[in-house]
Amino acid sequence: MKPAPFIHHVPKTIEEALAILAEVAPQDGRVLAGGQSLVPIMAFRMARPAHLVDINEVKGLDKLAVEGGKLVIGARVRHAAFHKNVVDGPLGKLLTYVVRHIAHYPIRMRGTFCGSLAHADPASEWCLVAATLGGEIIAKSKRGERVIAAANFFEGIMSTSLAEDELLAEARLPLLPADAKFGFYEFNRRAGDFAMAAALVTYRVAGGKIADARVGVGGAEDRPRRIPEAEAALNGKAAGDEAFRAAAEAAAKAVDPLEDVQTSGEYRRDLVRAVVRRALEHSA
Amino acid sequence: MTEKSNITLNINGRNHAIGVEPRRTLADAIREDCGQTGTHIGCEHGVCGACTVIVDGEPVRSCLMFAVQAAGKKIRTVEGLAKGDELHPMQRAFMEHHGLQCGFCTPGFLMLAVGVLEREPDISNEDLLDVLASNLCRCTGYQNIIKAVRAAAAEMRGAR
Ligand SMILES: Cc1cc2nc3c(=O)[nH]c(=O)nc-3n(C[C@H](O)[C@H](O)[C@H](O)COP(=O)(O)OP(=O)(O)OC[C@H]3O[C@@H](n4cnc5c(N)ncnc54)[C@H](O)[C@@H]3O)c2cc1C
Ligand code: FES
Ligand code: FES
């Protein structure tokens, strides 16, 4: 249970970090952010990176601010930053509600929002938030900068479209309209565990009818995503039990659930039905 | 093996000059290199919380940090809780409420609870319960740990 040897790089600026990353990435060099996923994996020797580019002292990566209608979250922003409201309105409330479901307090002191996205665990709450709300990922490398839509970022279990020499410099989440409602629900067996299925929903009510519905499901498939069938079951309907049940049913039908030794696909499908319905009930 | 770096760990106000490989976890460095064995190691992958220490005011898992990352920071471990012969209110509360049996998890629970309460003295009972779910105890069944921490929280608030 001890990590294999590695060379520790501690850049102080983004330019320096990108230069080192470009050099060591081909030799299995990796970014070290909060270490709350990478260090356990190294302890198990499931990863044995030869170089770690530690970004904890890089200046300019701790930005947490609203710019152009988006919340900008730098690579050094820890989960615990969201224990408090970071932005007025429904998005801030959504983030303070969701963060409490991530791991445990001491892990939230170190783990980062962007590290969660880069790690891309299918059950990660932040990945679900980014996918559901239509977040953007800013990837920087010596070669330049690109913006990746969350919908194109997650490629499978712990796999993303980030290149090995790219730093996930920041994530951006669009603000929610002031009248947006949201609901989140996850199922797991013990407090702080990864979810076996989770759902995040947002919508507005206009003229008594649901509009702009977003239904995201995480932990059920190899990556979190919006479920258009469930959204269609909500838009134009009155917010209430009937529409919520129809959306939950549509989501359960639409997903292609992961299976593992403890959890059959059918069980996960049932969980998807339950978490979508409960997320919707919490939103009302 | 990679080269060792010479670093100084400041634990409970005392400097320890040590040489460690980058892969040395903070938990191992505290115990093996600095000889402060009050901090316990259970799972070495972030699940049990036995290794919880306070680094620059934040309760963290010391098995998920490298020692080189803690150089120059203020580290507090269970050895630093008591003032001389006078136990910290949290330690006293654990004794009075039978918050420990074998004691293996206790240093981690103490540092977790003290670390969180120093940051958020007015934390609600419900949130405190969620905080205590961070660490594992195989003996007590948790109820007496919860009682002890709530009692100490009240005392720490009163002492402000
Ligand atoms: C007991 C336990 C329970 C947990 N429960 C949950 C949970 O319920 N939900 C949840 O979502 N997470 C959970 N986690 C994981 C935790 O949230 C991690 O903090 C998170 O997954 C990774 O963030 P990090 O900053 O710690 O990244 P690290 O561990 O430092 O890195 C993870 C991976 O991402 C890469 N990486 C990190 N940052 C960047 C970047 N800026 N650019 C490029 N690559 C990068 C690293 O190279 C590495 O491959 C748990 C962890 C533990 C130990
Ligand atoms: S030894 Fe660090 S959490 Fe278990
Ligand atoms: S008292 Fe024995 S593990 Fe907690």
mmCIF file of C-alpha atoms in Angstrom, chain A residues 1-8 32-36 39-40 42-45 52 54 56 83 100 104-110 191, chain B residues 1-2 21-23 25 28 43-46 52 58-61 63-66 68-69 112 116 119-120 127 130-131 133-135:
data_model
loop_
_atom_site.group_PDB
_atom_site.id
_atom_site.type_symbol
_atom_site.label_atom_id
_atom_site.label_comp_id
_atom_site.label_asym_id
_atom_site.label_seq_id
_atom_site.Cartn_x
_atom_site.Cartn_y
_atom_site.Cartn_z
ATOM 1 C CA MET A 1 0.000 0.000 0.000
ATOM 2 C CA LYS A 2 2.838 2.417 -0.711
ATOM 3 C CA PRO A 3 3.009 4.433 -3.950
ATOM 4 C CA ALA A 4 5.809 3.607 -6.385
ATOM 5 C CA PRO A 5 8.637 6.138 -6.738
ATOM 6 C CA PHE A 6 8.035 9.284 -8.791
ATOM 7 C CA ILE A 7 9.669 12.623 -9.438
ATOM 8 C CA HIS A 8 7.778 15.528 -7.871
ATOM 9 C CA LEU A 32 -1.464 16.022 -9.038
ATOM 10 C CA ALA A 33 -4.329 18.201 -7.780
ATOM 11 C CA GLY A 34 -6.041 17.308 -4.494
ATOM 12 C CA GLY A 35 -4.662 13.776 -4.639
ATOM 13 C CA GLN A 36 -7.881 12.363 -3.213
ATOM 14 C CA VAL A 39 -3.013 8.909 -4.265
ATOM 15 C CA PRO A 40 -5.318 5.966 -3.385
ATOM 16 C CA MET A 42 -1.114 4.964 -6.530
ATOM 17 C CA ALA A 43 -1.219 3.262 -3.130
ATOM 18 C CA PHE A 44 -2.912 0.292 -4.793
ATOM 19 C CA ARG A 45 -0.261 0.521 -7.572
ATOM 20 C CA LEU A 52 3.789 14.170 -10.828
ATOM 21 C CA ASP A 54 1.832 19.160 -8.522
ATOM 22 C CA ASN A 56 -1.053 23.088 -5.615
ATOM 23 C CA HIS A 83 -19.735 24.511 1.553
ATOM 24 C CA ARG A 100 -22.377 17.581 0.829
ATOM 25 C CA HIS A 104 -16.304 13.321 3.502
ATOM 26 C CA TYR A 105 -15.344 16.637 5.046
ATOM 27 C CA PRO A 106 -11.545 16.051 5.208
ATOM 28 C CA ILE A 107 -11.529 14.778 1.617
ATOM 29 C CA ARG A 108 -13.483 17.855 0.535
ATOM 30 C CA MET A 109 -10.778 20.037 2.134
ATOM 31 C CA ARG A 110 -8.254 18.772 -0.470
ATOM 32 C CA ALA A 191 -22.782 8.108 3.695
ATOM 33 C CA MET B 1 14.315 4.796 -5.493
ATOM 34 C CA THR B 2 14.180 8.447 -6.237
ATOM 35 C CA GLU B 21 11.413 10.408 -0.979
ATOM 36 C CA PRO B 22 8.559 12.274 -2.709
ATOM 37 C CA ARG B 23 6.393 9.162 -2.432
ATOM 38 C CA THR B 25 3.030 9.936 2.632
ATOM 39 C CA ASP B 28 4.341 7.680 7.254
ATOM 40 C CA CYS B 43 -6.413 1.679 5.296
ATOM 41 C CA GLU B 44 -3.823 3.870 3.524
ATOM 42 C CA HIS B 45 -6.351 4.832 0.870
ATOM 43 C CA GLY B 46 -8.503 7.511 2.375
ATOM 44 C CA THR B 52 -6.602 12.491 10.163
ATOM 45 C CA GLU B 58 -7.688 22.007 7.819
ATOM 46 C CA PRO B 59 -8.503 18.453 8.929
ATOM 47 C CA VAL B 60 -7.119 16.173 6.206
ATOM 48 C CA ARG B 61 -6.279 12.514 5.553
ATOM 49 C CA CYS B 63 -2.297 9.128 3.991
ATOM 50 C CA LEU B 64 -3.495 11.095 0.936
ATOM 51 C CA MET B 65 -0.877 13.829 1.131
ATOM 52 C CA PHE B 66 2.801 13.523 0.441
ATOM 53 C CA VAL B 68 6.907 17.051 0.732
ATOM 54 C CA GLN B 69 3.568 18.832 0.246
ATOM 55 C CA LEU B 112 -11.431 15.455 12.821
ATOM 56 C CA VAL B 116 -14.025 20.957 12.137
ATOM 57 C CA ARG B 119 -13.404 26.101 11.725
ATOM 58 C CA GLU B 120 -17.158 25.955 12.304
ATOM 59 C CA ASP B 127 -23.969 18.579 9.969
ATOM 60 C CA ASP B 130 -22.370 14.040 8.755
ATOM 61 C CA VAL B 131 -18.813 15.088 9.664
ATOM 62 C CA ALA B 133 -19.508 9.800 9.272
ATOM 63 C CA SER B 134 -16.082 10.585 7.745
ATOM 64 C CA ASN B 135 -14.225 8.153 9.996
#
